[in-house]
Amino acid sequence: MTMTNAEIVADYWQAKNKRSQIQVLADLNNTDTATIKDILREAGEHLPGRRPSIDKARAKALYRQGLTDKEIAEALGLPQGSIYNWRRRNSLPPNGTGPAPTVPETEETAPLPGLSELCRRVEAILSALPAGSSETTRAAACDLARCLLWDEMVRHGTGPASNELWGHNSA
């Protein structure tokens, strides 16, 4: 018996024991569990036993911008409950229910001096690109943004020791 991807997903949804259903679906379709898991992941399913990991620095940055749990979850591709739990573990009140939150900055999360100006410059570069710009043009704009960030980091003594920002090894 071979099922379509839609049938596999529907059957998985109806199962009471999702973990064992993956093996059942693999057996029914004469395939391995990895193939079934790939089909389910492509359909957006979060599989049992697979906790989504949170990019904590990005989540905190989005939180500081005033985004709600739902908006942060959408931006990170995670369930809203994961963001809710992360926020509660970090004793952060929900956004959108009162005055803007203040998150204490640590040395690790403090922005570079002049970062706001740098962001304005990068935004100006990217917004100046015409709609439908080629990938080459967009890549060049991103390289320019990297140069600006590199200059800012080096000016403040926080730049990488080598070409790490460019993805090159110094060896």
mmCIF file of C-alpha atoms in Angstrom:
data_model
loop_
_atom_site.group_PDB
_atom_site.id
_atom_site.type_symbol
_atom_site.label_atom_id
_atom_site.label_comp_id
_atom_site.label_asym_id
_atom_site.label_seq_id
_atom_site.Cartn_x
_atom_site.Cartn_y
_atom_site.Cartn_z
ATOM 1 C CA MET A 1 0.000 0.000 0.000
ATOM 2 C CA THR A 2 1.318 3.430 -0.914
ATOM 3 C CA MET A 3 -0.311 6.562 0.443
ATOM 4 C CA THR A 4 -0.030 10.126 -0.827
ATOM 5 C CA ASN A 5 1.757 12.658 1.354
ATOM 6 C CA ALA A 6 -1.601 14.247 2.204
ATOM 7 C CA GLU A 7 -2.978 10.863 3.303
ATOM 8 C CA ILE A 8 0.108 10.222 5.439
ATOM 9 C CA VAL A 9 -0.295 13.593 7.169
ATOM 10 C CA ALA A 10 -4.043 13.089 7.691
ATOM 11 C CA ASP A 11 -3.505 9.597 9.109
ATOM 12 C CA TYR A 12 -0.793 10.917 11.425
ATOM 13 C CA TRP A 13 -3.142 13.665 12.664
ATOM 14 C CA GLN A 14 -5.835 11.123 13.531
ATOM 15 C CA ALA A 15 -3.507 8.836 15.473
ATOM 16 C CA LYS A 16 -3.738 8.779 19.258
ATOM 17 C CA ASN A 17 -0.112 7.698 19.662
ATOM 18 C CA LYS A 18 1.807 9.846 17.187
ATOM 19 C CA ARG A 19 5.198 8.322 18.019
ATOM 20 C CA SER A 20 4.126 4.768 17.137
ATOM 21 C CA GLN A 21 2.085 5.968 14.153
ATOM 22 C CA ILE A 22 5.275 6.977 12.361
ATOM 23 C CA GLN A 23 6.424 3.329 12.337
ATOM 24 C CA VAL A 24 2.951 2.147 11.299
ATOM 25 C CA LEU A 25 2.950 4.581 8.356
ATOM 26 C CA ALA A 26 6.454 3.477 7.353
ATOM 27 C CA ASP A 27 5.384 -0.186 7.388
ATOM 28 C CA LEU A 28 2.201 0.517 5.398
ATOM 29 C CA ASN A 29 4.144 2.415 2.750
ATOM 30 C CA ASN A 30 7.131 0.043 2.542
ATOM 31 C CA THR A 31 9.569 2.774 3.522
ATOM 32 C CA ASP A 32 11.632 3.815 6.505
ATOM 33 C CA THR A 33 10.616 6.103 9.364
ATOM 34 C CA ALA A 34 13.045 8.812 8.176
ATOM 35 C CA THR A 35 11.027 9.203 4.951
ATOM 36 C CA ILE A 36 7.763 9.470 6.891
ATOM 37 C CA LYS A 37 9.331 12.020 9.265
ATOM 38 C CA ASP A 38 10.546 14.079 6.284
ATOM 39 C CA ILE A 39 7.032 14.098 4.799
ATOM 40 C CA LEU A 40 5.557 15.200 8.129
ATOM 41 C CA ARG A 41 8.192 17.919 8.646
ATOM 42 C CA GLU A 42 7.580 19.260 5.129
ATOM 43 C CA ALA A 43 3.907 19.512 6.107
ATOM 44 C CA GLY A 44 4.906 21.606 9.131
ATOM 45 C CA GLU A 45 4.458 18.953 11.794
ATOM 46 C CA HIS A 46 6.485 19.127 15.005
ATOM 47 C CA LEU A 47 7.373 15.527 15.697
ATOM 48 C CA PRO A 48 7.241 13.985 19.173
ATOM 49 C CA GLY A 49 10.440 14.129 21.143
ATOM 50 C CA ARG A 50 11.816 16.912 19.003
ATOM 51 C CA ARG A 51 11.837 20.107 21.025
ATOM 52 C CA PRO A 52 12.238 23.135 18.817
ATOM 53 C CA SER A 53 15.276 25.159 19.801
ATOM 54 C CA ILE A 54 14.976 28.886 20.344
ATOM 55 C CA ASP A 55 17.555 31.318 19.039
ATOM 56 C CA LYS A 56 17.649 33.171 22.356
ATOM 57 C CA ALA A 57 19.526 36.235 21.086
ATOM 58 C CA ARG A 58 17.117 36.689 18.182
ATOM 59 C CA ALA A 59 14.076 36.064 20.392
ATOM 60 C CA LYS A 60 15.314 38.663 22.890
ATOM 61 C CA ALA A 61 15.956 41.171 20.081
ATOM 62 C CA LEU A 62 12.422 40.656 18.713
ATOM 63 C CA TYR A 63 11.003 40.924 22.233
ATOM 64 C CA ARG A 64 12.848 44.237 22.720
ATOM 65 C CA GLN A 65 11.262 45.510 19.514
ATOM 66 C CA GLY A 66 7.886 45.021 21.187
ATOM 67 C CA LEU A 67 6.704 41.984 19.223
ATOM 68 C CA THR A 68 4.099 39.726 20.813
ATOM 69 C CA ASP A 69 4.653 36.033 21.534
ATOM 70 C CA LYS A 70 2.721 35.173 18.366
ATOM 71 C CA GLU A 71 4.787 37.542 16.206
ATOM 72 C CA ILE A 72 8.066 36.253 17.667
ATOM 73 C CA ALA A 73 6.944 32.656 17.128
ATOM 74 C CA GLU A 74 6.073 33.371 13.500
ATOM 75 C CA ALA A 75 9.405 35.125 12.908
ATOM 76 C CA LEU A 76 11.350 32.187 14.378
ATOM 77 C CA GLY A 77 9.147 29.454 12.909
ATOM 78 C CA LEU A 78 8.240 28.057 16.326
ATOM 79 C CA PRO A 79 5.020 27.282 18.175
ATOM 80 C CA GLN A 80 3.680 30.231 20.160
ATOM 81 C CA GLY A 81 3.802 28.105 23.332
ATOM 82 C CA SER A 82 7.568 27.766 23.012
ATOM 83 C CA ILE A 83 7.956 31.545 23.016
ATOM 84 C CA TYR A 84 5.501 31.877 25.914
ATOM 85 C CA ASN A 85 7.528 29.367 27.959
ATOM 86 C CA TRP A 86 10.846 31.037 27.037
ATOM 87 C CA ARG A 87 9.475 34.449 28.064
ATOM 88 C CA ARG A 88 8.123 33.096 31.377
ATOM 89 C CA ARG A 89 11.423 31.309 32.181
ATOM 90 C CA ASN A 90 13.174 34.647 31.676
ATOM 91 C CA SER A 91 10.616 36.558 33.815
ATOM 92 C CA LEU A 92 9.602 38.788 30.902
ATOM 93 C CA PRO A 93 6.085 40.244 30.845
ATOM 94 C CA PRO A 94 4.068 39.839 27.645
ATOM 95 C CA ASN A 95 4.423 42.616 25.083
ATOM 96 C CA GLY A 96 1.422 44.564 23.891
ATOM 97 C CA THR A 97 -0.241 44.763 27.313
ATOM 98 C CA GLY A 98 1.276 47.903 28.763
ATOM 99 C CA PRO A 99 4.314 50.139 28.600
ATOM 100 C CA ALA A 100 7.281 48.965 26.527
ATOM 101 C CA PRO A 101 9.356 46.423 28.413
ATOM 102 C CA THR A 102 12.866 47.007 29.557
ATOM 103 C CA VAL A 103 15.264 44.127 29.346
ATOM 104 C CA PRO A 104 18.495 44.586 31.229
ATOM 105 C CA GLU A 105 21.428 44.529 28.866
ATOM 106 C CA THR A 106 24.454 42.422 29.565
ATOM 107 C CA GLU A 107 27.862 42.784 27.979
ATOM 108 C CA GLU A 108 26.798 39.976 25.644
ATOM 109 C CA THR A 109 23.610 41.700 24.446
ATOM 110 C CA ALA A 110 24.560 45.397 24.582
ATOM 111 C CA PRO A 111 24.446 47.038 21.139
ATOM 112 C CA LEU A 112 27.491 48.621 19.603
ATOM 113 C CA PRO A 113 27.745 52.358 20.056
ATOM 114 C CA GLY A 114 26.540 53.891 16.794
ATOM 115 C CA LEU A 115 24.504 50.803 15.893
ATOM 116 C CA SER A 116 21.363 52.870 15.259
ATOM 117 C CA GLU A 117 23.198 54.995 12.702
ATOM 118 C CA LEU A 118 24.645 51.873 11.112
ATOM 119 C CA CYS A 119 21.172 50.352 10.848
ATOM 120 C CA ARG A 120 19.884 53.517 9.165
ATOM 121 C CA ARG A 121 22.745 53.343 6.653
ATOM 122 C CA VAL A 122 22.111 49.676 5.873
ATOM 123 C CA GLU A 123 18.372 50.316 5.576
ATOM 124 C CA ALA A 124 19.064 53.159 3.133
ATOM 125 C CA ILE A 125 21.271 50.879 1.031
ATOM 126 C CA LEU A 126 18.714 48.079 0.899
ATOM 127 C CA SER A 127 15.723 50.365 0.296
ATOM 128 C CA ALA A 128 17.569 52.007 -2.616
ATOM 129 C CA LEU A 129 17.597 48.691 -4.474
ATOM 130 C CA PRO A 130 14.981 48.646 -7.205
ATOM 131 C CA ALA A 131 12.199 46.069 -6.956
ATOM 132 C CA GLY A 132 13.179 42.843 -8.660
ATOM 133 C CA SER A 133 16.905 43.409 -8.198
ATOM 134 C CA SER A 134 19.075 40.450 -9.163
ATOM 135 C CA GLU A 135 20.577 38.127 -6.580
ATOM 136 C CA THR A 136 24.008 39.503 -7.512
ATOM 137 C CA THR A 137 22.882 43.058 -6.735
ATOM 138 C CA ARG A 138 21.314 42.013 -3.435
ATOM 139 C CA ALA A 139 24.456 40.032 -2.513
ATOM 140 C CA ALA A 140 26.600 43.087 -3.241
ATOM 141 C CA ALA A 141 24.350 45.205 -1.003
ATOM 142 C CA CYS A 142 24.685 42.619 1.776
ATOM 143 C CA ASP A 143 28.478 42.644 1.347
ATOM 144 C CA LEU A 144 28.420 46.427 1.701
ATOM 145 C CA ALA A 145 26.351 46.090 4.873
ATOM 146 C CA ARG A 146 28.906 43.580 6.211
ATOM 147 C CA CYS A 147 31.693 46.088 5.491
ATOM 148 C CA LEU A 148 29.841 48.782 7.428
ATOM 149 C CA LEU A 149 29.289 46.414 10.355
ATOM 150 C CA TRP A 150 32.912 45.284 10.246
ATOM 151 C CA ASP A 151 34.139 48.908 10.341
ATOM 152 C CA GLU A 152 31.879 49.674 13.300
ATOM 153 C CA MET A 153 33.011 46.589 15.213
ATOM 154 C CA VAL A 154 36.699 47.256 14.571
ATOM 155 C CA ARG A 155 36.283 50.913 15.588
ATOM 156 C CA HIS A 156 34.932 49.804 18.946
ATOM 157 C CA GLY A 157 37.363 46.930 19.440
ATOM 158 C CA THR A 158 34.699 44.238 19.162
ATOM 159 C CA GLY A 159 35.525 42.970 15.672
ATOM 160 C CA PRO A 160 36.525 39.377 14.975
ATOM 161 C CA ALA A 161 40.234 38.643 15.032
ATOM 162 C CA SER A 162 40.199 37.359 11.450
ATOM 163 C CA ASN A 163 37.839 37.238 8.516
ATOM 164 C CA GLU A 164 35.195 35.388 10.553
ATOM 165 C CA LEU A 165 32.509 37.843 9.492
ATOM 166 C CA TRP A 166 33.119 36.867 5.866
ATOM 167 C CA GLY A 167 33.067 33.157 6.642
ATOM 168 C CA HIS A 168 36.795 32.684 5.883
ATOM 169 C CA ASN A 169 39.214 30.842 8.101
ATOM 170 C CA SER A 170 42.351 32.711 9.073
ATOM 171 C CA ALA A 171 44.475 29.551 8.793
#
